PDB file of C-alpha atoms in Angstrom:
ATOM      1  CA  UNK A1456     124.180 -58.471 -92.319  1.00  0.00           C
ATOM      2  CA  UNK A1457     120.752 -59.992 -92.221  1.00  0.00           C
ATOM      3  CA  UNK A1458     117.764 -60.621 -90.042  1.00  0.00           C
ATOM      4  CA  UNK A1459     118.062 -63.608 -87.715  1.00  0.00           C
ATOM      5  CA  UNK A1460     114.575 -64.908 -88.450  1.00  0.00           C
ATOM      6  CA  UNK A1461     111.949 -64.761 -91.183  1.00  0.00           C
ATOM      7  CA  UNK A1462     108.411 -65.952 -90.553  1.00  0.00           C
ATOM      8  CA  UNK A1463     104.819 -65.503 -91.667  1.00  0.00           C
ATOM      9  CA  UNK A1464     102.238 -63.893 -89.391  1.00  0.00           C
ATOM     10  CA  UNK A1465      98.562 -64.256 -90.252  1.00  0.00           C
ATOM     11  CA  UNK A1466      96.839 -60.925 -89.672  1.00  0.00           C
ATOM     12  CA  UNK A1467      93.172 -60.653 -88.666  1.00  0.00           C
ATOM     13  CA  UNK A1468      92.733 -58.914 -92.056  1.00  0.00           C
ATOM     14  CA  UNK A1469      93.524 -62.202 -93.817  1.00  0.00           C
ATOM     15  CA  UNK A1470      96.965 -61.094 -94.980  1.00  0.00           C
ATOM     16  CA  UNK A1471      99.952 -63.386 -94.530  1.00  0.00           C
ATOM     17  CA  UNK A1472     102.561 -60.891 -93.381  1.00  0.00           C
ATOM     18  CA  UNK A1473     106.175 -61.600 -94.273  1.00  0.00           C
ATOM     19  CA  UNK A1474     107.968 -60.728 -91.030  1.00  0.00           C
ATOM     20  CA  UNK A1475     111.665 -60.344 -90.263  1.00  0.00           C
ATOM     21  CA  UNK A1476     113.132 -60.390 -86.758  1.00  0.00           C
ATOM     22  CA  UNK A1477     116.588 -59.408 -85.523  1.00  0.00           C
ATOM     23  CA  UNK A1478     117.428 -60.222 -81.907  1.00  0.00           C
ATOM     24  CA  UNK A1479     119.369 -57.828 -79.719  1.00  0.00           C
ATOM     25  CA  UNK A1480     122.905 -58.706 -78.767  1.00  0.00           C
ATOM     26  CA  UNK A1481     122.986 -59.018 -74.992  1.00  0.00           C
ATOM     27  CA  UNK A1482     120.234 -57.764 -72.742  1.00  0.00           C
ATOM     28  CA  UNK A1483     117.528 -56.013 -74.818  1.00  0.00           C
ATOM     29  CA  UNK A1484     116.746 -52.364 -74.132  1.00  0.00           C
ATOM     30  CA  UNK A1485     113.568 -52.154 -76.234  1.00  0.00           C
ATOM     31  CA  UNK A1486     111.952 -53.369 -79.450  1.00  0.00           C
ATOM     32  CA  UNK A1487     111.934 -51.315 -82.656  1.00  0.00           C
ATOM     33  CA  UNK A1488     108.999 -51.979 -85.001  1.00  0.00           C
ATOM     34  CA  UNK A1489     109.957 -50.841 -88.512  1.00  0.00           C
ATOM     35  CA  UNK A1490     107.431 -49.668 -91.130  1.00  0.00           C
ATOM     36  CA  UNK A1491     109.021 -49.471 -94.590  1.00  0.00           C
ATOM     37  CA  UNK A1492     108.358 -46.933 -97.338  1.00  0.00           C
ATOM     38  CA  UNK A1493     106.325 -47.089-100.541  1.00  0.00           C
ATOM     39  CA  UNK A1494     107.432 -49.525-103.256  1.00  0.00           C
ATOM     40  CA  UNK A1495     110.036 -51.204-101.050  1.00  0.00           C
ATOM     41  CA  UNK A1496     110.143 -54.058 -98.540  1.00  0.00           C
ATOM     42  CA  UNK A1497     111.325 -54.759 -95.009  1.00  0.00           C
ATOM     43  CA  UNK A1498     114.449 -56.711 -96.037  1.00  0.00           C
ATOM     44  CA  UNK A1499     115.986 -53.404 -97.162  1.00  0.00           C
ATOM     45  CA  UNK A1500     116.357 -52.554 -93.469  1.00  0.00           C
ATOM     46  CA  UNK A1501     118.662 -55.503 -92.657  1.00  0.00           C
ATOM     47  CA  UNK A1502     121.757 -53.315 -92.150  1.00  0.00           C
ATOM     48  CA  UNK A1503     119.806 -50.899 -89.949  1.00  0.00           C
ATOM     49  CA  UNK A1504     118.410 -53.856 -87.975  1.00  0.00           C
ATOM     50  CA  UNK A1505     121.920 -55.256 -87.514  1.00  0.00           C
ATOM     51  CA  UNK A1506     123.087 -51.896 -86.152  1.00  0.00           C
ATOM     52  CA  UNK A1507     120.088 -51.683 -83.815  1.00  0.00           C
ATOM     53  CA  UNK A1508     120.707 -55.261 -82.650  1.00  0.00           C
ATOM     54  CA  UNK A1509     124.307 -54.357 -81.804  1.00  0.00           C
ATOM     55  CA  UNK A1510     122.947 -51.425 -79.784  1.00  0.00           C
ATOM     56  CA  UNK A1511     120.669 -53.691 -77.739  1.00  0.00           C
ATOM     57  CA  UNK A1512     117.365 -53.497 -79.615  1.00  0.00           C
ATOM     58  CA  UNK A1513     115.201 -56.325 -80.903  1.00  0.00           C
ATOM     59  CA  UNK A1514     113.857 -55.412 -84.354  1.00  0.00           C
ATOM     60  CA  UNK A1515     110.633 -56.515 -86.055  1.00  0.00           C
ATOM     61  CA  UNK A1516     109.943 -55.460 -89.655  1.00  0.00           C
ATOM     62  CA  UNK A1517     107.188 -56.756 -91.924  1.00  0.00           C
ATOM     63  CA  UNK A1518     106.328 -56.243 -95.567  1.00  0.00           C
ATOM     64  CA  UNK A1519     103.151 -54.177 -95.776  1.00  0.00           C
ATOM     65  CA  UNK A1520     100.267 -55.572 -97.805  1.00  0.00           C
ATOM     66  CA  UNK A1521     100.927 -55.070-101.514  1.00  0.00           C
ATOM     67  CA  UNK A1522     104.695 -55.012-100.886  1.00  0.00           C
ATOM     68  CA  UNK A1523     107.512 -57.538-100.701  1.00  0.00           C
ATOM     69  CA  UNK A1524     106.600 -61.144 -99.925  1.00  0.00           C
ATOM     70  CA  UNK A1525     103.409 -60.420 -97.955  1.00  0.00           C
ATOM     71  CA  UNK A1526     100.358 -62.140 -99.419  1.00  0.00           C
ATOM     72  CA  UNK A1527      96.942 -60.500 -99.198  1.00  0.00           C
ATOM     73  CA  UNK A1528      94.237 -61.596-101.634  1.00  0.00           C
ATOM     74  CA  UNK A1529      92.745 -58.097-101.867  1.00  0.00           C
ATOM     75  CA  UNK A1530      96.066 -56.247-102.224  1.00  0.00           C
ATOM     76  CA  UNK A1531      97.668 -56.211-105.664  1.00  0.00           C
ATOM     77  CA  UNK A1532     101.315 -55.191-105.812  1.00  0.00           C
ATOM     78  CA  UNK A1533     101.727 -51.574-104.699  1.00  0.00           C
ATOM     79  CA  UNK A1534      98.256 -51.338-103.150  1.00  0.00           C
ATOM     80  CA  UNK A1535      97.163 -51.845 -99.524  1.00  0.00           C
ATOM     81  CA  UNK A1536      93.740 -53.131-100.623  1.00  0.00           C
ATOM     82  CA  UNK A1537      91.021 -52.394-103.132  1.00  0.00           C
ATOM     83  CA  UNK A1538      88.680 -51.393-100.265  1.00  0.00           C
ATOM     84  CA  UNK A1539      89.608 -49.969 -96.829  1.00  0.00           C
ATOM     85  CA  UNK A1540      93.343 -50.313 -97.469  1.00  0.00           C
ATOM     86  CA  UNK A1541      94.286 -47.710 -94.867  1.00  0.00           C
ATOM     87  CA  UNK A1542      92.365 -49.470 -92.108  1.00  0.00           C
ATOM     88  CA  UNK A1543      93.735 -52.863 -93.137  1.00  0.00           C
ATOM     89  CA  UNK A1544      97.374 -51.783 -93.136  1.00  0.00           C
ATOM     90  CA  UNK A1545      96.933 -50.316 -89.625  1.00  0.00           C
ATOM     91  CA  UNK A1546      95.290 -53.561 -88.473  1.00  0.00           C
ATOM     92  CA  UNK A1547      98.306 -55.447 -89.876  1.00  0.00           C
ATOM     93  CA  UNK A1548     100.692 -53.161 -87.960  1.00  0.00           C
ATOM     94  CA  UNK A1549      98.617 -53.794 -84.821  1.00  0.00           C
ATOM     95  CA  UNK A1550      98.910 -57.566 -85.384  1.00  0.00           C
ATOM     96  CA  UNK A1551     102.710 -57.287 -85.496  1.00  0.00           C
ATOM     97  CA  UNK A1552     102.591 -55.059 -82.416  1.00  0.00           C
ATOM     98  CA  UNK A1553     100.489 -57.693 -80.587  1.00  0.00           C
ATOM     99  CA  UNK A1554     103.066 -60.343 -81.502  1.00  0.00           C
ATOM    100  CA  UNK A1555     105.855 -58.137 -80.131  1.00  0.00           C
ATOM    101  CA  UNK A1556     103.943 -57.601 -76.877  1.00  0.00           C
ATOM    102  CA  UNK A1557     103.484 -61.357 -76.534  1.00  0.00           C
ATOM    103  CA  UNK A1558     107.118 -62.149 -77.349  1.00  0.00           C
ATOM    104  CA  UNK A1559     108.546 -59.423 -75.092  1.00  0.00           C
ATOM    105  CA  UNK A1560     106.088 -58.502 -72.317  1.00  0.00           C
ATOM    106  CA  UNK A1561     107.066 -55.335 -70.477  1.00  0.00           C
ATOM    107  CA  UNK A1562     109.759 -54.343 -72.975  1.00  0.00           C
ATOM    108  CA  UNK A1563     109.286 -50.823 -74.414  1.00  0.00           C
ATOM    109  CA  UNK A1564     108.282 -50.639 -78.078  1.00  0.00           C
ATOM    110  CA  UNK A1565     109.471 -47.903 -80.434  1.00  0.00           C
ATOM    111  CA  UNK A1566     107.592 -47.534 -83.711  1.00  0.00           C
ATOM    112  CA  UNK A1567     109.794 -46.427 -86.615  1.00  0.00           C
ATOM    113  CA  UNK A1568     108.590 -45.379 -90.041  1.00  0.00           C
ATOM    114  CA  UNK A1569     110.333 -44.262 -93.212  1.00  0.00           C
ATOM    115  CA  UNK A1570     108.507 -42.225 -95.867  1.00  0.00           C
ATOM    116  CA  UNK A1571     105.102 -43.888 -96.395  1.00  0.00           C
ATOM    117  CA  UNK A1572     105.944 -46.008 -93.360  1.00  0.00           C
ATOM    118  CA  UNK A1573     106.154 -42.793 -91.350  1.00  0.00           C
ATOM    119  CA  UNK A1574     102.545 -42.045 -92.273  1.00  0.00           C
ATOM    120  CA  UNK A1575     101.552 -45.609 -91.387  1.00  0.00           C
ATOM    121  CA  UNK A1576     103.368 -45.297 -88.044  1.00  0.00           C
ATOM    122  CA  UNK A1577     101.687 -41.944 -87.350  1.00  0.00           C
ATOM    123  CA  UNK A1578      98.228 -43.344 -88.094  1.00  0.00           C
ATOM    124  CA  UNK A1579      98.974 -46.347 -85.860  1.00  0.00           C
ATOM    125  CA  UNK A1580     100.105 -44.015 -83.062  1.00  0.00           C
ATOM    126  CA  UNK A1581      96.936 -41.926 -83.319  1.00  0.00           C
ATOM    127  CA  UNK A1582      94.841 -45.010 -82.617  1.00  0.00           C
ATOM    128  CA  UNK A1583      97.184 -46.925 -80.292  1.00  0.00           C
ATOM    129  CA  UNK A1584      99.224 -44.296 -78.418  1.00  0.00           C
ATOM    130  CA  UNK A1585      98.628 -46.038 -75.090  1.00  0.00           C
ATOM    131  CA  UNK A1586     100.622 -49.031 -76.368  1.00  0.00           C
ATOM    132  CA  UNK A1587     103.784 -47.156 -77.411  1.00  0.00           C
ATOM    133  CA  UNK A1588     106.817 -45.774 -75.656  1.00  0.00           C
ATOM    134  CA  UNK A1589     108.339 -43.736 -78.499  1.00  0.00           C
ATOM    135  CA  UNK A1590     108.289 -43.148 -82.231  1.00  0.00           C
ATOM    136  CA  UNK A1591     110.851 -42.207 -84.850  1.00  0.00           C
TER     137      UNK A1591
END
């Protein structure tokens, strides 16, 4: 059980986001954008992504700044940034969301967040609700 692709996405914030993708088996129903919790990384969601892929969902999950393999010069391990970290992490989530929209135009996007990732997802939804179809 693993993601089918790993890549780096350069965010407008300057971060190099470590991004994992799992493609849906068969015709995709929607895309799930995963936001991981504090002191963890997106690769921990590989089994969940495999399950979602079997259920017909594409999955995108990135390591937030200060977590996993993402590189951000202003984000030491465990920290979003020394200044404006909250705004930067939301901008990073928006960059991944833009990539999803470009890769899968017209496909519904569900934002998922666990623990700290739930707060990140909520903040993203407050500023970008017109771009989402659901949240979990």
